[in-house]
């Protein structure tokens, strides 16, 4: 009972890990992401194709996958081991066909369902070689019970789908029966996969095919030395002499007798089979820590990249808002058209002479000077000039923010592809200009409302009547933008003096404390509305990031599931093949 519970605990932990891996995603093109995506796919496939089914069914037949390079003679070997043609050798390369799994008739139940290789559709009941690579042909054949042979595609096929499938099938194996030739046993591709077998603890047997009789001992000795140097010195090695094929394209029985005998004894001996299964399963489990840790790092890199991209968008529009704030105080808005309309509003003669005569006398004289001479048209013109200037300021910084953020994304991991997929991000949204115009109108309405509220009982005074609500609101707008930083020469005297004069005129109506409070409030309202405007523009970038499918599993959650597997393994006895749970 305790052993059953411990086995169930490990299986549950492995299922949690599988779910966590499946819920990860690596959509952003950060450095090394291609390899990380491939490793994730291989990890998920091995969990589905081998680790989970084997951990759940230790007494299932041993699956030996026959793999090797193009033209190594895999299909010929499989047919010869079975004693009949069950899988056709590829005359033309690359060969694209369904993979073939040969099993004892009594073991059919282990392979007809989705216990192993659940992603491949099953073909049963015929021996036709038609069928796409996404299918698995199940053929009952002359193999001992407890053993199945699977003929895999070429590991070095020019068709990438074939190569990927070959690696997937090898990862589903309890035993690799690796086929190479006397001419190609030193090739790089087979050794890359053999190194993978070493790292994952997979049991391996090697078939050295087409060995000239006069070079048999020399080739076997050299190959055995290479295996020893690479950590596979304990792997069985079978040599097949170069010979003519018999009827049906089969190898002479004498050439495959040793391999057949070894496979038969492996299938019949529960202890021997247990050793192979235990070694491969434990090796696959041992590999999970490192492989999951690599995936964890890749997931964290995705999260980091997303954070940096989001941070770039926030920084870009924060800089735009700061630019508007600076533009409200550096005197820029009091130049050009605004300055000209201001001069139309108050004139540059009488009022300035009165102002220069002494600031203290302005309170008493401004009403008399301006009473009756402030007309509606100059007020409207000045208000419209201010509107145009503020809208242009907001528009310019909004456009700059869009350009700067997209530029930043192009130089941030994962961002270049997003910008390429969404070129519209490099400019403001289609409705931005109209929204900017509306914002300034609303802000001007805010200022009018503030003036009305502040005036209260003063609305009948001579000073108030001299300007009216609109005129006083325009004066307050000028004060909001009053500063001389950035202006030079005569502009300082004219624009700066104009702003100070506007403030003094307002102080004559409301008092200095009220003017400062109103100006601060008006400036804050404009910045708040501008922030909302820019937030809406920044949201375009955030929507793109929200559309990036990063998966539901975080790096921390993935780490937690790996720890659960590790803990379960420490409490469970080593799996024993042949024991039913």
XYZ file of C-alpha atoms in Angstrom:
581
model
C 0.000 0.000 0.000
C 2.807 2.448 0.903
C 4.542 1.714 -2.392
C 1.291 2.363 -4.280
C 0.853 5.703 -2.520
C 4.432 6.733 -3.245
C 4.044 5.771 -6.902
C 0.835 7.758 -7.080
C 2.600 10.736 -5.486
C 5.323 10.680 -8.142
C 2.815 10.307 -10.952
C 0.770 13.221 -9.595
C 3.888 15.384 -9.326
C 4.868 14.502 -12.908
C 1.383 15.398 -14.128
C 1.643 18.763 -12.352
C 5.002 19.357 -14.015
C 3.568 18.423 -17.388
C 0.693 20.879 -16.910
C 3.111 23.620 -15.859
C 5.343 23.030 -18.903
C 2.326 22.993 -21.206
C 1.119 26.310 -19.769
C 4.418 28.062 -20.504
C 4.922 30.020 -23.706
C 7.917 31.729 -25.262
C 6.414 34.150 -27.811
C 8.978 36.953 -27.682
C 12.096 36.692 -29.829
C 14.619 37.170 -27.060
C 18.186 35.777 -27.325
C 18.380 31.943 -27.439
C 14.604 31.649 -27.662
C 14.694 29.285 -30.647
C 16.654 26.741 -28.695
C 14.460 27.250 -25.642
C 11.331 26.653 -27.733
C 12.787 23.471 -29.187
C 13.855 22.241 -25.744
C 10.412 22.987 -24.334
C 8.744 21.050 -27.146
C 11.072 18.092 -26.606
C 10.525 18.158 -22.836
C 6.752 18.214 -23.238
C 6.914 15.427 -25.820
C 9.056 13.192 -23.622
C 6.757 13.734 -20.650
C 3.780 12.743 -22.819
C 5.456 10.035 -24.883
C 7.606 8.312 -22.306
C 7.935 9.547 -18.711
C 4.243 9.721 -17.784
C 3.153 6.503 -19.537
C 6.153 4.566 -18.269
C 5.769 5.842 -14.695
C 2.086 4.857 -14.838
C 2.666 1.417 -16.468
C 5.941 -0.115 -15.440
C 4.859 -3.523 -16.672
C 4.144 -2.361 -20.250
C 6.248 -3.953 -23.018
C 9.741 -2.596 -23.503
C 9.770 -0.264 -26.508
C 12.932 -0.423 -28.619
C 13.149 2.365 -31.194
C 15.348 1.627 -34.188
C 16.996 4.867 -35.308
C 19.907 5.982 -37.402
C 21.155 7.974 -40.346
C 19.848 8.047 -43.896
C 20.512 4.768 -45.689
C 21.898 3.027 -42.610
C 19.592 0.054 -43.139
C 17.091 0.545 -40.307
C 14.041 -0.767 -42.150
C 15.995 -3.690 -43.556
C 17.141 -4.573 -40.056
C 13.597 -4.350 -38.632
C 12.198 -6.557 -41.405
C 15.008 -9.047 -40.922
C 14.491 -9.215 -37.150
C 10.763 -9.868 -37.642
C 11.344 -12.273 -40.540
C 8.983 -10.558 -42.973
C 8.538 -7.238 -44.724
C 6.594 -5.026 -42.353
C 8.167 -1.700 -43.280
C 9.519 -0.717 -46.679
C 13.036 0.547 -47.152
C 13.226 3.960 -48.764
C 14.679 3.777 -52.265
C 14.285 7.494 -52.848
C 15.417 9.971 -50.204
C 13.924 11.537 -48.219
C 11.311 8.890 -47.465
C 8.105 10.307 -46.000
C 5.799 7.706 -44.507
C 4.117 6.612 -41.332
C 6.334 5.148 -38.629
C 5.823 1.444 -37.985
C 5.532 -0.207 -34.587
C 5.704 -3.996 -34.493
C 4.341 -5.719 -31.405
C 3.410 -9.196 -30.259
C -0.306 -9.828 -30.925
C -0.920 -10.262 -27.195
C 0.513 -6.784 -26.486
C -1.798 -4.898 -28.833
C -3.702 -3.214 -25.971
C -0.606 -1.348 -24.862
C -0.312 0.583 -28.136
C -3.770 1.032 -29.678
C -4.702 3.788 -27.237
C -2.855 6.987 -26.376
C -0.649 5.548 -23.631
C 2.498 6.333 -25.599
C 2.961 8.842 -28.428
C -0.531 10.291 -27.950
C 0.028 12.881 -30.664
C 0.275 10.260 -33.450
C -2.874 8.817 -34.994
C -3.035 5.001 -35.136
C -3.265 2.930 -38.301
C -4.175 -0.719 -37.812
C -5.352 -3.588 -39.949
C -3.221 -3.007 -43.030
C 0.389 -3.054 -44.035
C 0.207 -0.448 -46.737
C 3.003 2.102 -46.535
C 0.639 5.008 -47.171
C -0.042 7.407 -44.324
C 1.485 10.692 -43.309
C 4.327 11.077 -40.794
C 1.789 12.076 -38.159
C 0.504 8.499 -37.994
C 1.782 5.354 -36.315
C 1.211 2.033 -38.062
C 0.612 -0.797 -35.596
C 1.632 -4.186 -36.986
C 1.343 -7.444 -35.019
C 4.447 -9.405 -35.856
C 6.980 -12.028 -34.917
C 8.470 -10.338 -31.871
C 8.515 -11.832 -28.386
C 5.829 -10.745 -25.900
C 7.000 -7.892 -23.704
C 8.942 -6.256 -26.552
C 7.987 -3.890 -29.384
C 10.096 -2.484 -32.231
C 9.531 0.958 -33.740
C 11.115 1.942 -37.045
C 11.895 5.694 -36.834
C 12.588 8.195 -39.670
C 16.130 9.228 -40.541
C 17.749 11.382 -37.858
C 19.530 13.413 -40.552
C 16.668 13.650 -43.048
C 16.620 16.746 -45.218
C 12.973 17.106 -44.201
C 12.878 18.871 -40.845
C 9.571 17.232 -39.881
C 11.204 13.814 -40.294
C 14.154 14.822 -38.121
C 11.866 16.188 -35.428
C 9.745 13.035 -35.456
C 12.831 10.827 -35.226
C 13.986 12.693 -32.118
C 10.506 12.468 -30.633
C 10.325 8.709 -31.191
C 13.776 8.172 -29.725
C 12.727 10.161 -26.642
C 9.789 7.740 -26.231
C 12.038 4.688 -26.173
C 13.060 2.429 -23.307
C 15.928 1.319 -25.523
C 17.627 2.867 -28.513
C 18.686 0.352 -31.132
C 21.008 2.676 -32.991
C 21.989 1.719 -36.542
C 25.028 3.099 -38.349
C 27.397 1.806 -40.997
C 31.069 0.987 -41.245
C 31.478 4.013 -43.499
C 29.543 6.517 -41.349
C 29.932 5.570 -37.702
C 32.067 8.649 -37.021
C 29.524 11.138 -38.453
C 28.579 14.044 -36.209
C 24.775 13.722 -36.292
C 24.568 10.199 -34.795
C 26.987 11.168 -32.061
C 24.975 14.258 -31.191
C 22.010 12.015 -30.455
C 24.143 9.473 -28.648
C 25.411 12.270 -26.395
C 21.771 13.110 -25.700
C 21.232 9.491 -24.707
C 24.199 9.720 -22.340
C 22.899 12.876 -20.694
C 19.428 11.417 -20.222
C 20.561 7.980 -19.089
C 18.855 6.207 -21.993
C 19.765 2.562 -22.577
C 21.491 2.140 -25.946
C 22.492 -0.780 -28.130
C 24.376 -0.125 -31.375
C 24.206 -2.020 -34.667
C 27.207 -1.538 -36.930
C 25.899 -2.381 -40.412
C 27.618 -3.282 -43.702
C 30.996 -4.055 -42.236
C 33.426 -5.603 -44.763
C 34.457 -9.052 -43.542
C 38.146 -8.317 -43.950
C 37.820 -5.155 -41.794
C 35.385 -6.556 -39.198
C 37.775 -6.713 -36.248
C 39.456 -3.418 -37.015
C 36.174 -1.519 -37.415
C 34.595 -3.094 -34.316
C 37.657 -2.297 -32.224
C 37.777 1.329 -33.396
C 34.059 1.806 -32.844
C 34.212 0.187 -29.387
C 37.003 2.605 -28.458
C 34.878 5.567 -29.534
C 31.943 4.298 -27.490
C 34.177 3.876 -24.466
C 35.560 7.396 -24.802
C 32.038 8.808 -24.984
C 30.730 6.971 -21.920
C 28.874 4.204 -23.780
C 31.370 1.441 -23.149
C 28.701 -0.764 -21.542
C 26.394 -0.593 -24.551
C 26.005 -3.827 -26.548
C 27.493 -3.625 -30.049
C 26.336 -5.871 -32.893
C 28.160 -6.004 -36.220
C 26.487 -7.091 -39.455
C 28.745 -8.099 -42.300
C 28.391 -6.595 -45.737
C 26.409 -9.239 -47.592
C 23.853 -9.793 -50.309
C 20.228 -9.574 -49.216
C 18.001 -12.598 -49.478
C 14.380 -12.953 -50.635
C 12.219 -9.967 -49.719
C 15.322 -7.865 -49.182
C 16.035 -9.500 -45.801
C 19.419 -10.024 -44.229
C 20.600 -13.597 -43.855
C 19.293 -15.059 -40.617
C 22.790 -15.686 -39.356
C 23.543 -11.957 -39.472
C 20.681 -11.025 -37.149
C 20.719 -14.116 -34.952
C 22.747 -12.471 -32.163
C 20.526 -9.384 -32.104
C 17.361 -11.496 -32.115
C 18.716 -13.669 -29.329
C 19.607 -10.663 -27.203
C 16.193 -9.039 -27.703
C 14.398 -12.322 -26.951
C 16.329 -12.839 -23.728
C 15.662 -9.237 -22.753
C 11.935 -9.704 -23.302
C 11.840 -13.024 -21.439
C 13.965 -12.026 -18.460
C 11.934 -9.767 -16.193
C 14.997 -8.710 -14.225
C 17.011 -7.812 -17.338
C 14.059 -5.924 -18.769
C 13.664 -4.177 -15.423
C 17.259 -2.997 -15.502
C 16.823 -1.434 -18.957
C 13.522 0.210 -18.096
C 14.742 1.440 -14.713
C 17.924 2.906 -16.153
C 16.111 4.793 -18.900
C 13.269 6.022 -16.709
C 15.619 7.144 -13.963
C 17.811 8.851 -16.533
C 14.805 10.673 -17.969
C 13.714 11.732 -14.477
C 17.261 12.842 -13.653
C 17.243 15.085 -16.716
C 14.105 16.937 -15.624
C 15.853 19.250 -13.150
C 18.268 20.691 -15.669
C 15.771 20.838 -18.528
C 13.059 22.437 -16.421
C 15.602 24.897 -14.997
C 16.513 25.932 -18.554
C 12.832 26.423 -19.320
C 12.428 28.391 -16.105
C 15.237 30.698 -17.219
C 13.589 31.111 -20.617
C 10.218 31.932 -19.033
C 11.893 34.467 -16.741
C 13.574 36.046 -19.782
C 10.163 36.444 -21.411
C 8.799 38.091 -18.275
C 11.821 40.394 -18.080
C 11.458 41.389 -21.726
C 7.763 42.129 -21.263
C 8.569 44.236 -18.223
C 11.212 46.194 -20.119
C 8.889 46.803 -23.051
C 6.125 47.972 -20.742
C 8.600 50.133 -18.866
C 9.748 51.730 -22.124
C 6.164 52.679 -22.969
C 5.572 54.140 -19.515
C 8.859 56.054 -19.599
C 8.166 57.407 -23.080
C 4.805 58.866 -22.178
C 5.990 60.048 -18.775
C 8.678 61.992 -20.633
C 5.980 63.394 -22.928
C 3.946 64.571 -19.933
C 7.060 66.123 -18.395
C 7.724 67.868 -21.705
C 4.241 69.362 -21.654
C 4.768 70.484 -18.068
C 8.044 72.158 -19.026
C 6.432 73.703 -22.097
C 3.767 75.256 -19.888
C 6.409 77.101 -17.884
C 9.239 77.931 -20.264
C 7.448 80.800 -21.996
C 7.163 79.023 -25.340
C 3.400 79.443 -25.480
C 3.685 83.246 -25.030
C 5.505 83.754 -28.299
C 4.295 84.276 -31.845
C 0.538 84.336 -32.375
C -0.286 84.413 -28.658
C 1.940 87.479 -28.144
C 0.385 89.252 -31.111
C -3.152 88.588 -29.906
C -2.217 89.714 -26.375
C -1.025 93.028 -27.749
C -4.322 93.386 -29.582
C -6.083 92.625 -26.313
C -4.446 95.223 -24.036
C -2.376 97.323 -26.418
C 1.283 98.114 -25.872
C 0.966 101.820 -25.037
C -1.327 103.175 -22.344
C -1.464 100.028 -20.170
C 2.267 99.421 -20.229
C 2.979 103.055 -19.347
C 0.574 102.802 -16.448
C 2.204 99.508 -15.397
C 5.695 101.025 -15.612
C 4.612 103.986 -13.519
C 4.426 101.713 -10.510
C 2.963 98.335 -9.740
C 1.243 99.727 -6.655
C -0.787 102.180 -8.787
C -2.096 99.513 -11.170
C -4.828 98.389 -8.785
C -6.309 101.873 -8.800
C -5.791 102.766 -12.421
C -6.342 99.538 -14.384
C -10.116 99.737 -14.198
C -10.175 103.255 -15.570
C -7.692 102.442 -18.295
C -9.435 99.328 -19.528
C -13.069 100.072 -18.702
C -14.982 100.018 -21.912
C -12.068 99.195 -24.183
C -11.911 95.368 -23.838
C -13.840 94.142 -26.826
C -15.010 90.544 -27.435
C -13.077 89.951 -30.660
C -9.559 90.444 -29.181
C -10.565 88.169 -26.277
C -11.712 85.448 -28.653
C -8.611 85.802 -30.810
C -6.291 85.522 -27.813
C -8.225 82.527 -26.475
C -8.045 80.830 -29.863
C -4.316 81.506 -30.145
C -3.791 79.961 -26.702
C -5.920 76.982 -27.752
C -3.845 76.450 -30.874
C -0.571 76.735 -28.974
C -1.568 74.305 -26.229
C -2.958 71.783 -28.740
C 0.269 71.994 -30.746
C 2.311 71.409 -27.579
C 0.325 68.298 -26.684
C 0.365 67.040 -30.257
C 4.134 67.436 -30.610
C 4.969 65.581 -27.397
C 2.436 62.847 -28.199
C 4.044 62.268 -31.600
C 7.513 62.290 -30.061
C 6.459 59.727 -27.450
C 5.154 57.315 -30.111
C 8.401 57.633 -32.080
C 10.636 57.265 -29.015
C 8.801 54.230 -27.632
C 8.863 52.371 -30.941
C 12.553 53.213 -31.314
C 13.189 51.876 -27.825
C 11.229 48.702 -28.589
C 13.313 48.064 -31.694
C 16.394 47.944 -29.461
C 14.796 45.929 -26.656
C 14.755 42.116 -26.627
C 11.518 40.903 -28.165
C 10.377 44.357 -29.259
C 11.554 44.605 -32.870
C 9.146 41.911 -34.068
C 6.246 43.557 -32.250
C 6.966 46.900 -33.925
C 7.243 45.167 -37.277
C 3.888 43.496 -36.711
C 2.285 46.745 -35.536
C 3.760 49.603 -37.633
C 0.883 51.875 -36.567
C 2.548 52.250 -33.149
C 5.192 54.565 -34.602
C 2.652 57.386 -34.978
C -0.198 58.734 -32.892
C -3.584 57.086 -33.136
C -6.037 58.186 -35.820
C -8.210 60.153 -33.427
C -5.395 61.721 -31.431
C -5.503 65.169 -33.074
C -9.256 65.507 -32.638
C -8.994 64.288 -29.052
C -6.273 66.837 -28.369
C -8.446 69.643 -29.711
C -11.340 68.454 -27.556
C -9.107 68.257 -24.496
C -7.990 71.877 -24.833
C -11.582 73.034 -25.281
C -12.602 71.157 -22.149
C -9.679 72.639 -20.248
C -10.648 76.133 -21.324
C -14.144 75.374 -20.068
C -12.560 74.281 -16.777
C -10.833 77.659 -16.506
C -14.059 79.530 -17.229
C -15.829 77.524 -14.520
C -13.037 78.320 -12.041
C -13.300 82.039 -12.818
C -17.067 82.015 -12.390
C -16.809 80.153 -9.098
C -14.076 82.452 -7.788
C -15.826 85.663 -8.852
C -18.929 85.085 -6.771
C -20.156 88.523 -5.638
C -17.298 90.281 -7.459
C -18.974 89.821 -10.820
C -20.569 93.271 -10.586
C -17.366 95.134 -9.725
C -15.869 97.614 -12.138
C -12.637 95.667 -12.537
C -14.513 92.449 -13.279
C -16.875 94.152 -15.717
C -13.916 95.662 -17.545
C -12.818 92.192 -18.692
C -15.809 89.872 -18.303
C -15.594 86.148 -17.571
C -13.960 85.296 -20.877
C -11.370 88.016 -20.613
C -10.426 87.060 -17.052
C -10.226 83.390 -18.051
C -7.802 84.288 -20.838
C -5.694 86.287 -18.385
C -5.593 83.248 -16.077
C -4.478 81.060 -18.962
C -1.630 83.462 -19.624
C -0.595 83.267 -15.989
C -0.616 79.463 -16.186
C 2.044 79.695 -18.884
C 3.966 82.560 -17.298
C 7.723 82.086 -17.196
C 10.579 83.584 -19.159
C 12.953 80.621 -19.314
C 14.072 80.055 -22.866
C 13.174 83.501 -24.135
C 15.907 85.865 -25.201
C 16.445 89.538 -25.927
C 13.390 91.654 -26.570
C 11.089 88.643 -26.182
C 11.763 88.611 -22.434
C 10.680 92.180 -22.041
C 7.559 91.782 -24.138
C 6.301 88.252 -23.418
C 7.561 88.214 -19.857
C 6.128 91.611 -19.173
C 2.839 90.557 -20.704
C 2.568 87.580 -18.365
C 3.433 89.620 -15.307
C 0.933 92.262 -16.352
C -1.774 89.599 -16.713
C -1.000 88.418 -13.204
C -1.163 91.933 -11.791
C -4.474 92.558 -13.509
C -5.900 89.375 -11.999
C -4.529 90.285 -8.589
C -6.389 93.601 -8.882
C -9.600 91.588 -9.201
C -9.072 88.532 -6.939
C -5.986 89.203 -4.851
C -2.576 87.589 -5.087
C -3.328 84.443 -3.025
C -6.398 83.632 -5.099
C -4.511 84.136 -8.352
C -1.736 81.761 -7.307
C -4.297 79.186 -6.238
C -6.306 79.516 -9.462
C -3.187 79.302 -11.647
C -1.981 76.188 -9.808
C -5.379 74.560 -10.101
C -5.668 75.376 -13.806
C -2.178 74.020 -14.490
C -3.015 70.837 -12.582
C -6.236 70.366 -14.533
C -4.412 70.636 -17.831
C -1.725 68.168 -16.771
C -4.354 65.717 -15.496
C -6.253 65.839 -18.772
C -2.998 65.515 -20.696
C -1.987 62.517 -18.626
C -5.293 60.849 -19.462
C -4.756 61.619 -23.138
C -1.282 60.082 -23.097
C -2.470 57.107 -21.047
C -4.891 56.317 -23.853
C -2.033 56.494 -26.370
C 0.229 54.349 -24.201
C -2.599 51.808 -23.919
C -2.022 50.966 -27.597
C 1.401 49.613 -26.684
C 0.037 47.835 -23.634
C -2.666 46.185 -25.726
C 0.047 44.789 -27.982
C 1.871 43.427 -24.927
C -1.379 42.044 -23.513
C -1.838 40.182 -26.783
C 1.489 38.387 -26.336
C 0.592 34.862 -25.206
C 3.147 34.362 -22.443
C 1.337 31.422 -20.863
C -0.138 30.954 -17.430
C 2.910 29.426 -15.738
C 5.493 31.688 -14.159
C 9.103 30.742 -13.591
C 8.415 30.409 -9.861
C 5.446 28.077 -10.449
C 7.518 25.924 -12.782
C 10.251 25.704 -10.153
C 7.675 24.628 -7.592
C 6.435 21.709 -9.713
C 10.016 20.525 -10.291
C 10.545 20.555 -6.539
C 7.408 18.434 -6.118
C 8.828 15.838 -8.515
C 12.155 15.888 -6.696
C 10.465 15.378 -3.333
C 8.290 12.552 -4.658
C 11.312 10.782 -6.129
C 13.151 10.936 -2.818
C 10.277 9.195 -1.059
C 9.585 6.544 -3.697
C 11.493 3.271 -4.169
C 13.262 2.788 -7.490
C 10.671 1.685 -10.091
C 10.693 -2.020 -10.837
C 9.508 -3.165 -14.231
C 7.081 -6.025 -14.180
C 5.384 -4.911 -10.954
C 1.743 -4.011 -11.435
C 0.280 -1.007 -9.685
